[in-house]
């Protein structure tokens, strides 16, 4: 912000010619323009720096997302293989024991179906958690701040105008 005195032409001294006062005024204007150019260059450097940081965030999130997708794929493979091999064997043993205890095919099959459903539900929730880690939320947040940042006055004006 400029003070009112600096934006006005300098007062002319009684012994000073008009051309000298005009030359001094032009010098002040050039100094102010140089200062504005330096500020503009500083803003540009800060903007470029923030853009580079956003790129680094995007790269980091890309790596994390790739890792999460790899883990999700491994969980899907483990989910299938574990159900077929290990869980199938456990169900056979439990089914045999339940049938020996209850002598009822209906009770045995109902218990095994409930157990199977519980395992599938757990695997589904685990897979959902791992897949929730995939994304670029921080990169998007930085890009919104970088390109679409509203001024504090503007956001207050919009909230009161509605």
CSV table of C-alpha atoms in Angstrom, one decimal:
chain,number,residue,atom,x,y,z
A,1,UNK,CA,0.0,0.0,0.0
A,2,UNK,CA,1.3,3.5,-0.8
A,3,UNK,CA,1.0,6.5,1.4
A,4,UNK,CA,-0.9,9.4,0.1
A,5,UNK,CA,2.1,11.6,0.1
A,6,UNK,CA,4.2,9.2,-2.0
A,7,UNK,CA,1.6,9.1,-4.8
A,8,UNK,CA,1.4,12.8,-5.2
A,9,UNK,CA,4.0,14.8,-7.0
A,10,UNK,CA,6.8,16.1,-4.8
A,11,UNK,CA,6.6,19.7,-3.6
A,12,UNK,CA,8.7,22.0,-5.6
A,13,UNK,CA,11.3,24.0,-3.8
A,14,UNK,CA,11.4,27.7,-4.5
A,15,UNK,CA,14.8,27.6,-6.2
A,16,UNK,CA,14.3,24.3,-8.0
A,17,UNK,CA,13.4,24.4,-11.7
A,18,UNK,CA,10.3,22.6,-13.0
A,19,UNK,CA,12.3,20.1,-15.1
A,20,UNK,CA,14.2,19.0,-12.0
A,21,UNK,CA,11.0,18.4,-10.1
A,22,UNK,CA,9.6,16.4,-13.1
A,23,UNK,CA,12.9,14.4,-13.3
A,24,UNK,CA,12.6,13.6,-9.6
A,25,UNK,CA,9.0,12.5,-10.0
A,26,UNK,CA,10.0,10.2,-13.0
A,27,UNK,CA,12.8,8.7,-10.8
A,28,UNK,CA,10.3,7.9,-8.1
A,29,UNK,CA,7.9,6.3,-10.6
A,30,UNK,CA,10.8,4.2,-12.0
A,31,UNK,CA,11.7,3.2,-8.5
A,32,UNK,CA,8.2,2.2,-7.8
A,33,UNK,CA,8.0,0.2,-11.0
A,34,UNK,CA,11.2,-1.6,-10.2
A,35,UNK,CA,9.8,-2.4,-6.8
A,36,UNK,CA,6.6,-3.8,-8.4
A,37,UNK,CA,8.7,-5.8,-10.8
A,38,UNK,CA,10.7,-7.3,-8.0
A,39,UNK,CA,7.5,-8.2,-6.1
A,40,UNK,CA,6.0,-9.8,-9.3
A,41,UNK,CA,9.2,-11.8,-9.7
A,42,UNK,CA,9.0,-12.9,-6.1
A,43,UNK,CA,5.3,-14.0,-6.4
A,44,UNK,CA,6.2,-15.9,-9.6
A,45,UNK,CA,9.0,-17.7,-7.8
A,46,UNK,CA,6.7,-18.6,-4.9
A,47,UNK,CA,4.1,-19.9,-7.4
A,48,UNK,CA,6.6,-22.0,-9.2
A,49,UNK,CA,7.9,-23.4,-5.9
A,50,UNK,CA,4.4,-24.3,-4.8
A,51,UNK,CA,3.8,-25.9,-8.2
A,52,UNK,CA,7.0,-28.0,-7.8
A,53,UNK,CA,5.8,-29.1,-4.3
A,54,UNK,CA,2.5,-30.1,-5.7
A,55,UNK,CA,4.3,-32.2,-8.3
A,56,UNK,CA,6.3,-33.9,-5.5
A,57,UNK,CA,3.1,-34.6,-3.6
A,58,UNK,CA,1.5,-36.1,-6.7
A,59,UNK,CA,4.6,-38.3,-7.2
A,60,UNK,CA,4.5,-39.5,-3.6
A,61,UNK,CA,0.8,-40.2,-3.8
A,62,UNK,CA,1.3,-42.1,-7.0
A,63,UNK,CA,3.8,-44.4,-5.3
A,64,UNK,CA,1.6,-44.9,-2.3
A,65,UNK,CA,-1.4,-45.7,-4.5
A,66,UNK,CA,0.7,-48.1,-6.5
A,67,UNK,CA,1.8,-49.8,-3.4
A,68,UNK,CA,-1.8,-50.0,-2.1
A,69,UNK,CA,-3.0,-51.5,-5.4
A,70,UNK,CA,-0.3,-54.1,-5.2
A,71,UNK,CA,-1.3,-55.0,-1.7
A,72,UNK,CA,-5.0,-55.1,-2.7
A,73,UNK,CA,-4.1,-57.5,-5.6
A,74,UNK,CA,-2.2,-59.7,-3.2
A,75,UNK,CA,-5.1,-59.7,-0.8
A,76,UNK,CA,-7.5,-60.7,-3.6
A,77,UNK,CA,-5.2,-63.6,-4.5
A,78,UNK,CA,-4.8,-64.6,-0.8
A,79,UNK,CA,-8.6,-64.3,-0.4
A,80,UNK,CA,-9.2,-66.8,-3.2
A,81,UNK,CA,-6.4,-69.2,-2.4
A,82,UNK,CA,-7.1,-69.1,1.3
A,83,UNK,CA,-10.8,-69.8,0.8
A,84,UNK,CA,-10.1,-72.7,-1.5
A,85,UNK,CA,-7.3,-74.4,0.5
A,86,UNK,CA,-7.2,-73.5,4.2
A,87,UNK,CA,-10.7,-72.5,4.8
A,88,UNK,CA,-12.1,-75.4,2.8
A,89,UNK,CA,-10.1,-77.8,5.0
A,90,UNK,CA,-11.2,-76.1,8.2
A,91,UNK,CA,-14.8,-76.3,7.1
A,92,UNK,CA,-14.5,-80.0,6.3
A,93,UNK,CA,-13.1,-80.7,9.8
A,94,UNK,CA,-15.7,-78.5,11.5
A,95,UNK,CA,-18.5,-80.0,9.5
A,96,UNK,CA,-17.4,-83.5,10.4
A,97,UNK,CA,-17.2,-82.6,14.1
A,98,UNK,CA,-20.6,-80.8,14.1
A,99,UNK,CA,-22.3,-83.7,12.3
A,100,UNK,CA,-20.8,-86.1,14.8
A,101,UNK,CA,-22.1,-84.0,17.7
A,102,UNK,CA,-25.6,-83.1,16.4
A,103,UNK,CA,-26.3,-85.9,13.9
A,104,UNK,CA,-28.2,-83.2,11.9
A,105,UNK,CA,-27.2,-82.2,8.4
A,106,UNK,CA,-29.3,-79.0,8.6
A,107,UNK,CA,-27.6,-77.7,11.8
A,108,UNK,CA,-24.2,-78.6,10.4
A,109,UNK,CA,-24.7,-76.9,7.1
A,110,UNK,CA,-26.3,-73.8,8.6
A,111,UNK,CA,-23.3,-73.4,11.0
A,112,UNK,CA,-20.8,-73.8,8.2
A,113,UNK,CA,-22.6,-71.3,6.0
A,114,UNK,CA,-22.7,-68.7,8.8
A,115,UNK,CA,-18.9,-69.3,9.4
A,116,UNK,CA,-18.2,-68.9,5.7
A,117,UNK,CA,-20.3,-65.7,5.6
A,118,UNK,CA,-18.3,-64.2,8.6
A,119,UNK,CA,-15.0,-64.8,6.9
A,120,UNK,CA,-16.2,-63.3,3.6
A,121,UNK,CA,-17.4,-60.2,5.4
A,122,UNK,CA,-14.1,-59.8,7.2
A,123,UNK,CA,-12.1,-60.1,3.9
A,124,UNK,CA,-14.4,-57.7,2.2
A,125,UNK,CA,-13.9,-55.0,4.9
A,126,UNK,CA,-10.2,-55.5,4.8
A,127,UNK,CA,-10.1,-55.1,1.1
A,128,UNK,CA,-12.3,-52.0,1.4
A,129,UNK,CA,-9.8,-50.4,3.9
A,130,UNK,CA,-6.8,-51.1,1.7
A,131,UNK,CA,-8.6,-49.7,-1.4
A,132,UNK,CA,-9.6,-46.6,0.6
A,133,UNK,CA,-5.9,-45.7,0.7
A,134,UNK,CA,-5.7,-45.3,-3.1
A,135,UNK,CA,-6.1,-41.8,-4.3
A,136,UNK,CA,-4.6,-38.3,-4.7
A,137,UNK,CA,-6.5,-36.3,-2.1
A,138,UNK,CA,-3.5,-34.2,-1.0
A,139,UNK,CA,-2.5,-33.5,-4.6
A,140,UNK,CA,-6.0,-32.3,-5.4
A,141,UNK,CA,-6.2,-30.2,-2.3
A,142,UNK,CA,-2.9,-28.5,-3.3
A,143,UNK,CA,-4.0,-27.9,-6.8
A,144,UNK,CA,-7.3,-26.4,-5.6
A,145,UNK,CA,-5.3,-24.1,-3.3
A,146,UNK,CA,-2.9,-23.2,-6.1
A,147,UNK,CA,-5.4,-22.5,-8.9
A,148,UNK,CA,-8.8,-21.9,-7.3
A,149,UNK,CA,-7.9,-20.2,-4.0
A,150,UNK,CA,-10.6,-17.7,-3.0
A,151,UNK,CA,-9.6,-14.6,-1.1
A,152,UNK,CA,-10.9,-14.4,2.5
A,153,UNK,CA,-13.0,-11.4,1.6
A,154,UNK,CA,-14.6,-13.2,-1.4
A,155,UNK,CA,-15.6,-16.3,0.7
A,156,UNK,CA,-17.3,-14.1,3.3
A,157,UNK,CA,-19.1,-12.1,0.5
A,158,UNK,CA,-20.4,-15.4,-1.0
A,159,UNK,CA,-21.6,-16.7,2.4
A,160,UNK,CA,-23.5,-13.5,3.2
A,161,UNK,CA,-24.9,-13.0,-0.3
A,162,UNK,CA,-26.7,-16.4,-0.3
